[in-house]
Amino acid sequence: MTMKNLLAAAAAAIITVAAPSALAHARLEASTPAANSVVSPAPAQVRLQFNEPLELPFSKVKLVDEKGGVVDASRVAADPADPRALVATTPGLHAGVWRVQWTTVARDGHKVKGEFSFRVQ
Ligand SMILES: [Cu+2]
């Protein structure tokens, strides 16, 4: 085997090992309200749909308005029909742009977080 072939074989082996865990990370696939959408009336719940089952005790959802005001969305529940979804109860959202900041842990133990916005008209 030449040196070049040896390096190619080593690179291929690394890619084979690394790829499955990278693909296993949970990611947000959709939400209700959807990212960048405009809704009316204000939603009583925000639903986050992920690609794999989540650990509910490590899941948090926070809503922040344009002035930095935070709405308590501490009541985060799993969707009984779908362990890949989180449902946050969001009472009394006023009109304006809301940033949804979420954190969760997938069954593989990896913490993932992200945020998106929607507007209440
Ligand atoms: Cu992962």
Short mmCIF file of C-alpha atoms and ligand atoms in Angstrom, two decimals:
data_model
loop_
_atom_site.label_atom_id
_atom_site.label_comp_id
_atom_site.label_asym_id
_atom_site.label_seq_id
_atom_site.Cartn_x
_atom_site.Cartn_y
_atom_site.Cartn_z
CA MET A 1 0.00 0.00 0.00
CA THR A 2 1.36 3.43 -0.93
CA MET A 3 1.42 6.30 1.57
CA LYS A 4 -1.35 8.06 -0.36
CA ASN A 5 -3.62 5.01 -0.21
CA LEU A 6 -2.88 4.58 3.46
CA LEU A 7 -3.95 8.17 4.20
CA ALA A 8 -7.11 7.78 2.14
CA ALA A 9 -7.98 4.59 4.04
CA ALA A 10 -7.37 6.33 7.39
CA ALA A 11 -9.54 9.31 6.39
CA ALA A 12 -12.34 6.98 5.30
CA ALA A 13 -12.17 5.14 8.63
CA ILE A 14 -12.44 8.42 10.59
CA ILE A 15 -15.46 9.54 8.56
CA THR A 16 -17.16 6.16 9.12
CA VAL A 17 -16.71 6.45 12.90
CA ALA A 18 -17.67 10.13 13.19
CA ALA A 19 -20.75 10.22 10.98
CA PRO A 20 -23.28 8.18 13.02
CA SER A 21 -22.95 10.27 16.22
CA ALA A 22 -23.18 13.54 14.30
CA LEU A 23 -26.38 12.32 12.66
CA ALA A 24 -27.81 11.23 16.01
CA HIS A 25 -28.05 14.75 17.44
CA ALA A 26 -31.59 15.91 18.11
CA ARG A 27 -32.71 18.83 16.03
CA LEU A 28 -35.81 20.95 15.85
CA GLU A 29 -37.77 20.03 12.73
CA ALA A 30 -40.85 22.23 13.07
CA SER A 31 -42.80 24.35 15.50
CA THR A 32 -46.27 25.79 16.10
CA PRO A 33 -46.27 28.74 15.69
CA ALA A 34 -43.74 28.30 12.91
CA ALA A 35 -40.48 30.25 12.92
CA ASN A 36 -40.92 33.80 11.54
CA SER A 37 -44.69 33.43 11.30
CA VAL A 38 -47.32 36.00 12.26
CA VAL A 39 -50.19 34.66 14.36
CA SER A 40 -53.45 36.01 15.70
CA PRO A 41 -54.76 35.48 18.32
CA ALA A 42 -51.84 34.77 20.67
CA PRO A 43 -51.13 31.04 20.98
CA ALA A 44 -51.85 29.38 24.34
CA GLN A 45 -49.14 26.82 23.60
CA VAL A 46 -45.91 26.57 21.69
CA ARG A 47 -45.20 23.14 20.24
CA LEU A 48 -41.69 22.05 19.28
CA GLN A 49 -41.28 19.05 17.04
CA PHE A 50 -37.91 17.28 17.12
CA ASN A 51 -36.51 14.40 15.11
CA GLU A 52 -35.97 12.07 18.07
CA PRO A 53 -37.32 11.36 21.60
CA LEU A 54 -36.38 13.85 24.35
CA GLU A 55 -35.64 13.81 28.06
CA LEU A 56 -38.40 15.96 29.54
CA PRO A 57 -36.70 16.84 32.90
CA PHE A 58 -33.89 18.58 30.99
CA SER A 59 -36.16 20.49 28.62
CA LYS A 60 -36.80 24.21 29.00
CA VAL A 61 -38.67 26.73 26.90
CA LYS A 62 -38.48 30.47 27.51
CA LEU A 63 -40.28 33.24 25.64
CA VAL A 64 -38.71 36.69 25.55
CA ASP A 65 -40.37 39.81 24.16
CA GLU A 66 -38.72 42.80 22.45
CA LYS A 67 -38.09 44.58 25.77
CA GLY A 68 -36.53 41.52 27.37
CA GLY A 69 -39.69 40.64 29.27
CA VAL A 70 -39.88 36.91 29.94
CA VAL A 71 -43.02 34.85 29.98
CA ASP A 72 -42.96 31.88 32.28
CA ALA A 73 -43.21 28.85 30.09
CA SER A 74 -41.93 26.60 32.85
CA ARG A 75 -44.80 24.24 32.28
CA VAL A 76 -43.20 22.19 29.55
CA ALA A 77 -44.85 18.86 28.86
CA ALA A 78 -44.22 16.02 26.51
CA ASP A 79 -46.84 15.45 23.89
CA PRO A 80 -48.45 12.19 25.11
CA ALA A 81 -48.92 11.15 21.50
CA ASP A 82 -45.31 11.89 20.48
CA PRO A 83 -42.17 11.63 22.67
CA ARG A 84 -40.32 13.72 20.07
CA ALA A 85 -42.45 16.81 20.78
CA LEU A 86 -42.46 19.39 23.59
CA VAL A 87 -45.48 21.50 24.43
CA ALA A 88 -44.95 24.70 26.44
CA THR A 89 -47.96 26.46 27.94
CA THR A 90 -47.69 30.18 27.17
CA PRO A 91 -50.41 32.23 28.84
CA GLY A 92 -51.07 35.87 28.02
CA LEU A 93 -48.66 36.69 25.20
CA HIS A 94 -49.16 40.32 24.20
CA ALA A 95 -48.83 41.59 20.63
CA GLY A 96 -45.28 41.87 19.31
CA VAL A 97 -42.30 39.70 18.47
CA TRP A 98 -41.49 36.78 20.77
CA ARG A 99 -38.22 34.89 20.83
CA VAL A 100 -38.58 31.24 21.78
CA GLN A 101 -35.40 29.97 23.45
CA TRP A 102 -35.34 26.24 24.00
CA THR A 103 -32.98 23.70 25.55
CA THR A 104 -33.42 19.97 25.57
CA VAL A 105 -31.53 16.70 25.90
CA ALA A 106 -32.04 13.82 23.53
CA ARG A 107 -31.96 10.18 24.65
CA ASP A 108 -28.32 10.04 23.48
CA GLY A 109 -27.49 12.45 26.34
CA HIS A 110 -26.49 15.35 24.12
CA LYS A 111 -27.75 18.80 25.08
CA VAL A 112 -29.09 20.87 22.21
CA LYS A 113 -30.49 24.39 22.19
CA GLY A 114 -31.75 26.97 19.78
CA GLU A 115 -34.15 29.79 19.26
CA PHE A 116 -36.62 31.17 16.76
CA SER A 117 -39.12 34.02 16.67
CA PHE A 118 -42.75 34.56 15.79
CA ARG A 119 -45.00 37.61 15.96
CA VAL A 120 -48.35 37.97 17.68
CA GLN A 121 -50.54 40.44 15.83
CU CU B 1 -26.37 13.64 19.84
#
